[in-house]
Amino acid sequence: MFKFKLENIIYTYIFICIIILGTFVIIFNVDIKNYNIIVILTFIVNGIIILIELSKSSELGYSLKEIFYLFMFIFMFISPLVQYLYSKFPWWNTDLITSEIVAYANFMIMIFMLLYLCTYKLTMDILKYKRIKYKSSINIKRSMNLFFIATVLCSSFIILKTGFSNLFSRATNIPRVESSTFSLIVSNTFRAVPVLYVALNLLYIKKNNIIYKKTQFIIGALLMILVNFPTATARFWMASVYLGLLLIIKRKFKNPHLFKTIIIIGILIIFPAINIFRYNNFLDAIKQGLYIPNPSDAFLVGDFDSYSMLARTISYVDTYGISWGHQLLGNILFFIPRKIWPTKPIGSGAMIATQMGWSFTNVSCPFIGEGYINFGIIGVVLFAIILGRLTALFDKNYNEYCFTKEKITYIELVYPFSIGFLFFILRGDLLSSLSYFIGFITPIILIWLFNYEKNK
């Protein structure tokens, strides 16, 4: 026991050193053009809160709580600090992002983090001596048989509508489907089916130490890779899919900070490098080679626009007022076609960009900003409480069930993929991220309904 604790202390010490040294290396590479002592102090306070929480290790070496603080570290601390010191924020209308706005945004982030932490701990304390018994579990063999048929059908449709040679680059991996609504279903739900089929098989192998129908599994795995090729899908989708499968295979990390280190490396190095496939076909991208940007310059691009869009959200609300839940209603009812609901809200980021007259509107609006644009500071409080409650429930229940030899539960199938999707939801905007996540888990909902009816 002492050895285990000593190992954790060593791992934690190394992780903290990496974080602190990495931060200093990035900051020292910045050509400082902006400086306000109050703003810097707010950044330091938030950084200390984040570092304290990241230094804590979870039982499995990963959790939704850790993903939350990783997001806060990268998108709400280090990248905005670099952007502020450079006086260079992504996109336009940067004159709106004054030192006063930055200080207020940091204060809002601080409130959000502390409320999230309190809610998370309170929920964990309530659940500490409770064990939720699931009344339903996955009928695994029936589900795998159905998912295999669906995998062949959905994958074949994607390959036929996209073209085999176009499956390997994001620039060409576009199914030729006229309806935008059906195209969204193909991109999300159809691609999710083979992923979930492979995940079910991996869960079955973990529980029973045997492969169920080996030939079918090999075919399904190959189809899954083809229609979800790493360089051909959006980066958040690629991360959610392959990290989710990794967590099903490797359920616990001996080094409790290894997974967080992998995430940081992936976002700072791998994600910028593979962005070339977004604009070039596979062969052209390979010829050009991968480009790894300067550590500090990497934070100045649109991929790290969450904080700047939070600042613009504050300016937007100051000018136009809060939406009183109108934006949230559009997020919840995202599945209603715009033909039926002509006044359906667009994404919050796109709405702000449109109001500012930008021609490019594919920008983010972070989860904190969604709370603020809907209900002001009260919305920030409510969103922090809701997020803290939900992540605590998922973390607690997954930790209880992932090592059991009992039947496979639905949370074992959903949770590993929610790790990546949480990052996307926190970055925003909520309309697109929520629709993608719901689209991904739709096959799970359908199989639950089918098994429920069969069991009845």
CSV table of C-alpha atoms in Angstrom, one decimal:
chain,number,residue,atom,x,y,z
A,1,MET,CA,0.0,0.0,0.0
A,2,PHE,CA,2.8,2.4,0.9
A,3,LYS,CA,4.5,1.6,-2.4
A,4,PHE,CA,1.4,2.4,-4.3
A,5,LYS,CA,1.0,5.7,-2.6
A,6,LEU,CA,4.6,6.5,-3.1
A,7,GLU,CA,4.3,5.8,-6.8
A,8,ASN,CA,1.3,8.1,-7.0
A,9,ILE,CA,3.2,10.9,-5.3
A,10,ILE,CA,6.1,10.5,-7.7
A,11,TYR,CA,3.7,10.4,-10.7
A,12,THR,CA,1.9,13.5,-9.4
A,13,TYR,CA,5.2,15.4,-8.8
A,14,ILE,CA,6.4,14.6,-12.4
A,15,PHE,CA,3.0,15.7,-13.9
A,16,ILE,CA,3.0,19.0,-11.9
A,17,CYS,CA,6.6,19.7,-13.0
A,18,ILE,CA,5.7,19.1,-16.6
A,19,ILE,CA,2.7,21.4,-16.4
A,20,ILE,CA,4.5,24.2,-14.6
A,21,LEU,CA,7.7,24.0,-16.8
A,22,GLY,CA,5.6,23.7,-20.0
A,23,THR,CA,3.6,26.8,-19.0
A,24,PHE,CA,6.8,28.8,-18.3
A,25,VAL,CA,8.3,27.7,-21.6
A,26,ILE,CA,5.2,28.9,-23.5
A,27,ILE,CA,5.0,32.2,-21.7
A,28,PHE,CA,8.7,33.0,-22.1
A,29,ASN,CA,8.3,32.5,-25.9
A,30,VAL,CA,5.7,35.2,-26.0
A,31,ASP,CA,6.5,38.7,-27.3
A,32,ILE,CA,4.6,40.5,-24.5
A,33,LYS,CA,2.6,43.5,-25.9
A,34,ASN,CA,-0.1,43.7,-23.2
A,35,TYR,CA,0.1,43.8,-19.4
A,36,ASN,CA,-2.4,44.6,-16.6
A,37,ILE,CA,-1.6,43.6,-13.1
A,38,ILE,CA,-5.2,42.9,-12.1
A,39,VAL,CA,-5.8,40.8,-15.2
A,40,ILE,CA,-2.6,38.8,-14.6
A,41,LEU,CA,-3.6,38.2,-10.9
A,42,THR,CA,-7.0,36.8,-12.0
A,43,PHE,CA,-5.1,34.5,-14.4
A,44,ILE,CA,-2.8,33.4,-11.6
A,45,VAL,CA,-5.7,32.6,-9.2
A,46,ASN,CA,-7.5,30.6,-11.8
A,47,GLY,CA,-4.3,28.8,-12.8
A,48,ILE,CA,-3.7,27.8,-9.2
A,49,ILE,CA,-7.2,26.4,-8.8
A,50,ILE,CA,-6.9,24.4,-12.0
A,51,LEU,CA,-3.4,23.1,-11.1
A,52,ILE,CA,-4.6,21.9,-7.6
A,53,GLU,CA,-7.5,20.0,-9.2
A,54,LEU,CA,-5.3,18.5,-12.0
A,55,SER,CA,-2.8,17.3,-9.4
A,56,LYS,CA,-5.4,15.1,-7.8
A,57,SER,CA,-5.6,11.6,-9.2
A,58,SER,CA,-8.7,9.5,-9.8
A,59,GLU,CA,-9.2,5.8,-9.2
A,60,LEU,CA,-9.0,4.9,-12.9
A,61,GLY,CA,-6.6,7.6,-14.0
A,62,TYR,CA,-9.3,9.5,-15.9
A,63,SER,CA,-12.7,11.0,-15.2
A,64,LEU,CA,-15.1,13.6,-16.5
A,65,LYS,CA,-14.0,15.9,-13.7
A,66,GLU,CA,-10.4,15.7,-14.9
A,67,ILE,CA,-11.5,16.4,-18.5
A,68,PHE,CA,-13.3,19.5,-17.2
A,69,TYR,CA,-10.2,20.8,-15.6
A,70,LEU,CA,-8.0,19.9,-18.6
A,71,PHE,CA,-10.3,21.9,-20.7
A,72,MET,CA,-10.1,24.8,-18.3
A,73,PHE,CA,-6.3,24.6,-18.2
A,74,ILE,CA,-5.9,24.6,-22.0
A,75,PHE,CA,-8.8,26.8,-23.2
A,76,MET,CA,-9.5,29.1,-20.2
A,77,PHE,CA,-6.0,29.6,-18.8
A,78,ILE,CA,-2.9,29.0,-20.9
A,79,SER,CA,-4.3,29.9,-24.4
A,80,PRO,CA,-6.1,33.1,-23.2
A,81,LEU,CA,-3.1,34.1,-21.2
A,82,VAL,CA,-0.9,33.8,-24.3
A,83,GLN,CA,-3.5,35.6,-26.4
A,84,TYR,CA,-3.8,38.5,-23.8
A,85,LEU,CA,0.0,38.9,-23.5
A,86,TYR,CA,0.3,38.9,-27.3
A,87,SER,CA,-2.7,41.2,-27.5
A,88,LYS,CA,-3.8,39.0,-30.4
A,89,PHE,CA,-7.1,37.1,-30.0
A,90,PRO,CA,-8.6,34.8,-32.7
A,91,TRP,CA,-11.1,36.3,-35.3
A,92,TRP,CA,-12.1,39.9,-35.5
A,93,ASN,CA,-13.5,42.8,-33.4
A,94,THR,CA,-10.7,42.2,-30.9
A,95,ASP,CA,-11.1,45.9,-29.8
A,96,LEU,CA,-14.1,44.6,-27.7
A,97,ILE,CA,-11.8,42.4,-25.6
A,98,THR,CA,-10.5,45.0,-23.2
A,99,SER,CA,-8.7,44.4,-19.9
A,100,GLU,CA,-11.9,45.0,-18.1
A,101,ILE,CA,-13.7,42.4,-20.1
A,102,VAL,CA,-10.8,39.9,-19.6
A,103,ALA,CA,-10.8,40.5,-15.8
A,104,TYR,CA,-14.6,40.0,-15.7
A,105,ALA,CA,-14.4,36.8,-17.9
A,106,ASN,CA,-11.7,35.4,-15.5
A,107,PHE,CA,-13.9,36.2,-12.5
A,108,MET,CA,-16.8,34.4,-14.2
A,109,ILE,CA,-14.5,31.4,-14.9
A,110,MET,CA,-13.4,31.4,-11.2
A,111,ILE,CA,-17.0,31.4,-10.0
A,112,PHE,CA,-17.9,28.6,-12.5
A,113,MET,CA,-15.0,26.4,-11.4
A,114,LEU,CA,-15.6,26.8,-7.7
A,115,LEU,CA,-19.4,26.1,-8.0
A,116,TYR,CA,-18.7,23.1,-10.2
A,117,LEU,CA,-16.2,21.8,-7.7
A,118,CYS,CA,-18.6,22.3,-4.7
A,119,THR,CA,-21.5,20.6,-6.6
A,120,TYR,CA,-19.3,17.7,-7.7
A,121,LYS,CA,-18.0,17.0,-4.2
A,122,LEU,CA,-21.5,17.4,-2.6
A,123,THR,CA,-22.9,14.9,-5.1
A,124,MET,CA,-20.1,12.5,-4.6
A,125,ASP,CA,-20.6,12.7,-0.8
A,126,ILE,CA,-24.3,11.9,-1.3
A,127,LEU,CA,-23.5,9.0,-3.5
A,128,LYS,CA,-20.7,7.7,-1.4
A,129,TYR,CA,-22.7,5.0,0.4
A,130,LYS,CA,-25.3,4.5,-2.3
A,131,ARG,CA,-25.0,1.9,-5.1
A,132,ILE,CA,-27.5,2.3,-7.9
A,133,LYS,CA,-28.7,-1.0,-9.2
A,134,TYR,CA,-29.5,-0.9,-12.8
A,135,LYS,CA,-32.8,-2.7,-13.6
A,136,SER,CA,-31.8,-3.2,-17.2
A,137,SER,CA,-28.5,-4.3,-18.9
A,138,ILE,CA,-27.5,-4.9,-22.5
A,139,ASN,CA,-28.6,-8.2,-24.0
A,140,ILE,CA,-25.1,-8.4,-25.4
A,141,LYS,CA,-25.4,-11.2,-28.0
A,142,ARG,CA,-28.7,-10.0,-29.4
A,143,SER,CA,-27.3,-6.4,-29.5
A,144,MET,CA,-24.1,-7.5,-31.3
A,145,ASN,CA,-26.0,-9.4,-33.9
A,146,LEU,CA,-28.2,-6.4,-34.6
A,147,PHE,CA,-25.3,-4.0,-34.6
A,148,PHE,CA,-23.4,-6.1,-37.1
A,149,ILE,CA,-26.2,-6.0,-39.6
A,150,ALA,CA,-26.6,-2.3,-39.0
A,151,THR,CA,-22.8,-1.8,-39.3
A,152,VAL,CA,-22.7,-3.5,-42.8
A,153,LEU,CA,-25.7,-1.5,-44.0
A,154,CYS,CA,-24.6,1.9,-42.6
A,155,SER,CA,-21.0,1.5,-43.6
A,156,SER,CA,-21.9,0.4,-47.1
A,157,PHE,CA,-24.2,3.4,-47.5
A,158,ILE,CA,-21.4,5.8,-46.4
A,159,ILE,CA,-18.8,4.2,-48.7
A,160,LEU,CA,-21.2,4.3,-51.7
A,161,LYS,CA,-22.2,7.9,-51.1
A,162,THR,CA,-18.6,9.1,-50.4
A,163,GLY,CA,-16.5,7.0,-52.7
A,164,PHE,CA,-13.8,4.7,-51.4
A,165,SER,CA,-10.9,6.9,-52.4
A,166,ASN,CA,-12.5,9.9,-50.6
A,167,LEU,CA,-12.6,8.1,-47.2
A,168,PHE,CA,-9.1,9.1,-46.0
A,169,SER,CA,-9.1,12.9,-45.9
A,170,ARG,CA,-11.5,15.3,-44.3
A,171,ALA,CA,-11.5,17.5,-47.3
A,172,THR,CA,-13.0,14.8,-49.5
A,173,ASN,CA,-14.9,12.7,-47.0
A,174,ILE,CA,-18.3,14.2,-47.7
A,175,PRO,CA,-21.3,11.9,-48.4
A,176,ARG,CA,-23.2,13.0,-51.5
A,177,VAL,CA,-26.6,13.4,-49.8
A,178,GLU,CA,-28.9,16.3,-50.8
A,179,SER,CA,-30.9,16.7,-47.6
A,180,SER,CA,-28.9,18.5,-44.9
A,181,THR,CA,-30.9,16.8,-42.1
A,182,PHE,CA,-30.2,13.3,-43.6
A,183,SER,CA,-26.6,14.3,-44.2
A,184,LEU,CA,-26.3,15.1,-40.4
A,185,ILE,CA,-27.7,11.7,-39.6
A,186,VAL,CA,-25.2,10.0,-41.9
A,187,SER,CA,-22.3,11.9,-40.5
A,188,ASN,CA,-23.2,11.2,-36.9
A,189,THR,CA,-25.5,8.3,-36.3
A,190,PHE,CA,-24.5,6.1,-39.3
A,191,ARG,CA,-20.8,6.5,-38.4
A,192,ALA,CA,-21.5,5.8,-34.8
A,193,VAL,CA,-23.0,2.3,-35.5
A,194,PRO,CA,-19.8,0.5,-36.4
A,195,VAL,CA,-18.0,2.2,-33.5
A,196,LEU,CA,-20.6,1.0,-31.1
A,197,TYR,CA,-20.5,-2.5,-32.6
A,198,VAL,CA,-16.7,-2.7,-32.0
A,199,ALA,CA,-17.2,-1.3,-28.5
A,200,LEU,CA,-19.8,-4.0,-27.7
A,201,ASN,CA,-17.4,-6.6,-28.8
A,202,LEU,CA,-14.6,-5.2,-26.8
A,203,LEU,CA,-16.8,-5.1,-23.7
A,204,TYR,CA,-17.8,-8.7,-24.3
A,205,ILE,CA,-14.1,-9.7,-24.6
A,206,LYS,CA,-13.3,-7.9,-21.3
A,207,LYS,CA,-16.1,-9.7,-19.5
A,208,ASN,CA,-15.8,-13.2,-21.0
A,209,ASN,CA,-12.2,-13.4,-22.3
A,210,ILE,CA,-13.4,-14.7,-25.7
A,211,ILE,CA,-14.3,-13.1,-29.0
A,212,TYR,CA,-17.9,-13.5,-30.1
A,213,LYS,CA,-18.1,-14.5,-33.8
A,214,LYS,CA,-14.5,-13.6,-34.8
A,215,THR,CA,-15.1,-13.2,-38.5
A,216,GLN,CA,-17.9,-10.7,-38.0
A,217,PHE,CA,-15.8,-8.8,-35.5
A,218,ILE,CA,-12.9,-8.5,-38.0
A,219,ILE,CA,-15.3,-7.3,-40.7
A,220,GLY,CA,-17.0,-4.8,-38.4
A,221,ALA,CA,-13.6,-3.4,-37.1
A,222,LEU,CA,-12.4,-2.9,-40.7
A,223,LEU,CA,-15.6,-1.1,-41.6
A,224,MET,CA,-15.4,1.0,-38.5
A,225,ILE,CA,-11.9,2.2,-39.4
A,226,LEU,CA,-12.8,2.9,-43.0
A,227,VAL,CA,-15.8,5.1,-42.2
A,228,ASN,CA,-14.1,6.7,-39.2
A,229,PHE,CA,-10.6,7.1,-40.6
A,230,PRO,CA,-8.6,9.3,-38.2
A,231,THR,CA,-7.5,11.8,-40.9
A,232,ALA,CA,-11.0,12.0,-42.5
A,233,THR,CA,-13.2,13.0,-39.6
A,234,ALA,CA,-13.5,16.1,-37.5
A,235,ARG,CA,-10.8,16.1,-34.8
A,236,PHE,CA,-13.3,16.0,-31.9
A,237,TRP,CA,-15.0,13.0,-33.5
A,238,MET,CA,-11.7,11.2,-34.0
A,239,ALA,CA,-10.7,11.9,-30.4
A,240,SER,CA,-14.0,10.8,-29.0
A,241,VAL,CA,-14.1,7.6,-31.0
A,242,TYR,CA,-10.6,6.3,-30.6
A,243,LEU,CA,-10.1,7.5,-27.0
A,244,GLY,CA,-13.4,5.9,-26.1
A,245,LEU,CA,-12.2,2.6,-27.6
A,246,LEU,CA,-8.9,2.9,-25.8
A,247,LEU,CA,-10.7,3.4,-22.5
A,248,ILE,CA,-12.8,0.3,-23.1
A,249,ILE,CA,-9.6,-1.7,-23.7
A,250,LYS,CA,-7.4,-0.1,-21.0
A,251,ARG,CA,-9.8,0.6,-18.2
A,252,LYS,CA,-7.3,1.7,-15.6
A,253,PHE,CA,-3.9,3.4,-15.9
A,254,LYS,CA,-1.1,2.6,-13.4
A,255,ASN,CA,0.2,6.2,-13.8
A,256,PRO,CA,-2.9,8.2,-12.8
A,257,HIS,CA,-1.7,11.2,-14.8
A,258,LEU,CA,-0.7,9.5,-18.1
A,259,PHE,CA,-4.1,9.9,-19.7
A,260,LYS,CA,-4.1,13.7,-19.0
A,261,THR,CA,-0.7,13.9,-20.5
A,262,ILE,CA,-1.9,12.1,-23.6
A,263,ILE,CA,-4.8,14.6,-23.9
A,264,ILE,CA,-2.5,17.6,-23.6
A,265,ILE,CA,0.0,16.3,-26.2
A,266,GLY,CA,-2.9,15.4,-28.5
A,267,ILE,CA,-4.4,18.9,-28.4
A,268,LEU,CA,-1.2,20.9,-28.6
A,269,ILE,CA,0.7,18.8,-31.1
A,270,ILE,CA,-1.3,16.1,-32.9
A,271,PHE,CA,-4.5,18.1,-33.5
A,272,PRO,CA,-2.7,21.1,-35.2
A,273,ALA,CA,-0.6,18.7,-37.2
A,274,ILE,CA,-3.5,16.7,-38.7
A,275,ASN,CA,-5.5,19.9,-39.5
A,276,ILE,CA,-3.8,19.7,-43.0
A,277,PHE,CA,-6.3,16.9,-43.9
A,278,ARG,CA,-9.1,19.4,-43.5
A,279,TYR,CA,-8.2,21.3,-46.6
A,280,ASN,CA,-6.2,18.7,-48.7
A,281,ASN,CA,-6.8,15.3,-50.0
A,282,PHE,CA,-4.9,12.4,-48.4
A,283,LEU,CA,-2.1,12.2,-51.0
A,284,ASP,CA,-1.5,16.0,-51.2
A,285,ALA,CA,-1.5,16.2,-47.4
A,286,ILE,CA,1.1,13.5,-47.1
A,287,LYS,CA,3.3,15.2,-49.7
A,288,GLN,CA,3.2,18.5,-47.9
A,289,GLY,CA,4.1,16.9,-44.6
A,290,LEU,CA,2.8,17.6,-41.1
A,291,TYR,CA,3.5,21.0,-39.6
A,292,ILE,CA,4.0,21.4,-35.8
A,293,PRO,CA,3.7,25.1,-34.8
A,294,ASN,CA,5.6,27.1,-32.2
A,295,PRO,CA,4.2,26.3,-28.7
A,296,SER,CA,3.0,29.9,-28.1
A,297,ASP,CA,1.9,30.6,-31.7
A,298,ALA,CA,-0.3,27.5,-31.7
A,299,PHE,CA,-2.7,29.2,-29.2
A,300,LEU,CA,-3.4,32.2,-31.5
A,301,VAL,CA,-5.4,30.3,-34.1
A,302,GLY,CA,-9.2,29.8,-34.3
A,303,ASP,CA,-9.0,26.4,-32.7
A,304,PHE,CA,-8.4,28.1,-29.4
A,305,ASP,CA,-11.2,30.8,-29.8
A,306,SER,CA,-13.3,29.6,-26.8
A,307,TYR,CA,-12.0,32.3,-24.4
A,308,SER,CA,-12.2,35.1,-27.0
A,309,MET,CA,-15.8,34.1,-27.8
A,310,LEU,CA,-16.6,34.1,-24.1
A,311,ALA,CA,-15.3,37.7,-24.0
A,312,ARG,CA,-17.4,38.6,-27.0
A,313,THR,CA,-20.4,36.9,-25.4
A,314,ILE,CA,-20.0,39.3,-22.5
A,315,SER,CA,-19.9,42.3,-24.9
A,316,TYR,CA,-22.9,40.9,-26.8
A,317,VAL,CA,-25.0,40.6,-23.6
A,318,ASP,CA,-23.9,44.1,-22.5
A,319,THR,CA,-25.3,45.5,-25.8
A,320,TYR,CA,-28.3,43.3,-26.6
A,321,GLY,CA,-29.2,41.7,-23.3
A,322,ILE,CA,-29.6,38.0,-22.4
A,323,SER,CA,-31.9,35.7,-24.4
A,324,TRP,CA,-33.9,34.4,-21.3
A,325,GLY,CA,-33.5,30.8,-22.4
A,326,HIS,CA,-34.3,31.3,-26.1
A,327,GLN,CA,-30.9,30.0,-27.2
A,328,LEU,CA,-31.1,27.1,-24.8
A,329,LEU,CA,-34.5,26.1,-26.2
A,330,GLY,CA,-33.0,25.9,-29.6
A,331,ASN,CA,-30.2,23.7,-28.3
A,332,ILE,CA,-32.6,21.3,-26.6
A,333,LEU,CA,-35.0,21.1,-29.6
A,334,PHE,CA,-32.1,20.9,-32.2
A,335,PHE,CA,-33.8,18.0,-33.9
A,336,ILE,CA,-36.8,20.1,-35.1
A,337,PRO,CA,-36.2,21.0,-38.8
A,338,ARG,CA,-36.0,24.7,-39.6
A,339,LYS,CA,-38.8,24.3,-42.1
A,340,ILE,CA,-41.1,23.5,-39.3
A,341,TRP,CA,-39.6,26.1,-37.0
A,342,PRO,CA,-38.5,29.0,-39.2
A,343,THR,CA,-37.4,31.2,-36.2
A,344,LYS,CA,-35.4,28.4,-34.6
A,345,PRO,CA,-32.2,29.9,-33.0
A,346,ILE,CA,-28.9,29.3,-34.7
A,347,GLY,CA,-25.8,28.4,-32.6
A,348,SER,CA,-24.8,31.1,-30.0
A,349,GLY,CA,-21.3,31.5,-31.6
A,350,ALA,CA,-22.8,31.9,-35.1
A,351,MET,CA,-25.4,34.4,-33.7
A,352,ILE,CA,-22.7,36.6,-32.2
A,353,ALA,CA,-20.6,36.4,-35.3
A,354,THR,CA,-23.6,37.3,-37.5
A,355,GLN,CA,-24.5,40.2,-35.3
A,356,MET,CA,-20.9,41.5,-35.6
A,357,GLY,CA,-21.1,41.3,-39.4
A,358,TRP,CA,-18.5,38.5,-39.8
A,359,SER,CA,-18.7,36.5,-43.1
A,360,PHE,CA,-17.3,33.4,-41.2
A,361,THR,CA,-19.6,32.2,-38.5
A,362,ASN,CA,-18.3,28.7,-37.7
A,363,VAL,CA,-17.0,29.8,-34.3
A,364,SER,CA,-17.4,28.4,-30.8
A,365,CYS,CA,-19.2,29.6,-27.8
A,366,PRO,CA,-18.0,27.8,-24.6
A,367,PHE,CA,-20.4,26.2,-22.1
A,368,ILE,CA,-19.9,29.1,-19.7
A,369,GLY,CA,-20.8,31.5,-22.4
A,370,GLU,CA,-24.0,29.6,-23.1
A,371,GLY,CA,-25.0,29.9,-19.5
A,372,TYR,CA,-24.3,33.7,-19.6
A,373,ILE,CA,-26.0,34.4,-22.9
A,374,ASN,CA,-29.2,32.6,-21.7
A,375,PHE,CA,-29.6,33.9,-18.1
A,376,GLY,CA,-26.7,36.1,-17.3
A,377,ILE,CA,-24.6,35.4,-14.2
A,378,ILE,CA,-27.5,33.2,-12.9
A,379,GLY,CA,-27.1,31.1,-15.9
A,380,VAL,CA,-23.3,30.6,-15.2
A,381,VAL,CA,-24.3,29.4,-11.7
A,382,LEU,CA,-27.0,27.1,-13.0
A,383,PHE,CA,-24.8,25.6,-15.7
A,384,ALA,CA,-22.0,25.0,-13.3
A,385,ILE,CA,-24.3,23.2,-10.9
A,386,ILE,CA,-25.9,21.1,-13.6
A,387,LEU,CA,-22.5,20.1,-15.1
A,388,GLY,CA,-21.1,19.3,-11.6
A,389,ARG,CA,-24.1,17.1,-10.8
A,390,LEU,CA,-24.1,15.2,-14.1
A,391,THR,CA,-20.3,14.5,-14.2
A,392,ALA,CA,-20.3,13.3,-10.6
A,393,LEU,CA,-23.2,10.9,-11.3
A,394,PHE,CA,-21.5,9.5,-14.4
A,395,ASP,CA,-18.1,9.2,-12.7
A,396,LYS,CA,-19.5,7.5,-9.6
A,397,ASN,CA,-21.6,4.9,-11.4
A,398,TYR,CA,-19.0,4.1,-14.1
A,399,ASN,CA,-16.3,3.5,-11.4
A,400,GLU,CA,-18.7,1.0,-9.7
A,401,TYR,CA,-19.6,-1.0,-12.8
A,402,CYS,CA,-16.5,-1.0,-15.1
A,403,PHE,CA,-14.8,-3.9,-13.3
A,404,THR,CA,-17.7,-6.1,-12.4
A,405,LYS,CA,-18.2,-9.5,-14.0
A,406,GLU,CA,-21.9,-8.9,-14.1
A,407,LYS,CA,-23.9,-8.2,-17.3
A,408,ILE,CA,-22.8,-5.2,-19.4
A,409,THR,CA,-24.6,-2.0,-18.5
A,410,TYR,CA,-25.4,0.9,-20.8
A,411,ILE,CA,-23.1,3.3,-18.8
A,412,GLU,CA,-20.1,1.1,-19.7
A,413,LEU,CA,-20.9,1.7,-23.4
A,414,VAL,CA,-21.7,5.5,-23.1
A,415,TYR,CA,-19.1,6.7,-20.6
A,416,PRO,CA,-15.8,6.1,-22.4
A,417,PHE,CA,-17.0,8.1,-25.5
A,418,SER,CA,-18.5,10.9,-23.3
A,419,ILE,CA,-14.9,11.7,-22.2
A,420,GLY,CA,-14.1,13.1,-25.7
A,421,PHE,CA,-17.5,14.6,-26.3
A,422,LEU,CA,-17.4,16.5,-23.0
A,423,PHE,CA,-14.4,18.4,-24.4
A,424,PHE,CA,-16.5,19.3,-27.5
A,425,ILE,CA,-19.5,20.4,-25.4
A,426,LEU,CA,-17.4,22.6,-23.1
A,427,ARG,CA,-15.8,24.3,-26.2
A,428,GLY,CA,-19.2,24.7,-27.8
A,429,ASP,CA,-21.2,25.9,-29.2
A,430,LEU,CA,-23.9,23.9,-27.4
A,431,LEU,CA,-26.2,23.5,-30.5
A,432,SER,CA,-23.7,21.6,-32.6
A,433,SER,CA,-21.9,19.7,-29.8
A,434,LEU,CA,-25.2,18.5,-28.3
A,435,SER,CA,-26.6,17.4,-31.7
A,436,TYR,CA,-23.4,15.5,-32.5
A,437,PHE,CA,-23.4,13.7,-29.1
A,438,ILE,CA,-27.1,12.8,-29.3
A,439,GLY,CA,-26.6,11.6,-32.8
A,440,PHE,CA,-23.8,9.4,-31.6
A,441,ILE,CA,-25.8,7.8,-28.8
A,442,THR,CA,-29.0,7.4,-30.8
A,443,PRO,CA,-28.1,3.8,-31.8
A,444,ILE,CA,-27.7,3.0,-28.0
A,445,ILE,CA,-31.1,4.6,-27.3
A,446,LEU,CA,-32.7,2.5,-30.1
A,447,ILE,CA,-31.1,-0.7,-28.9
A,448,TRP,CA,-32.3,0.0,-25.3
A,449,LEU,CA,-35.8,0.5,-26.6
A,450,PHE,CA,-35.6,-2.7,-28.6
A,451,ASN,CA,-34.3,-4.7,-25.7
A,452,TYR,CA,-36.8,-3.1,-23.4
A,453,GLU,CA,-39.7,-4.2,-25.6
A,454,LYS,CA,-38.3,-7.7,-26.1
A,455,ASN,CA,-37.8,-8.1,-22.3
A,456,LYS,CA,-41.4,-7.1,-21.7
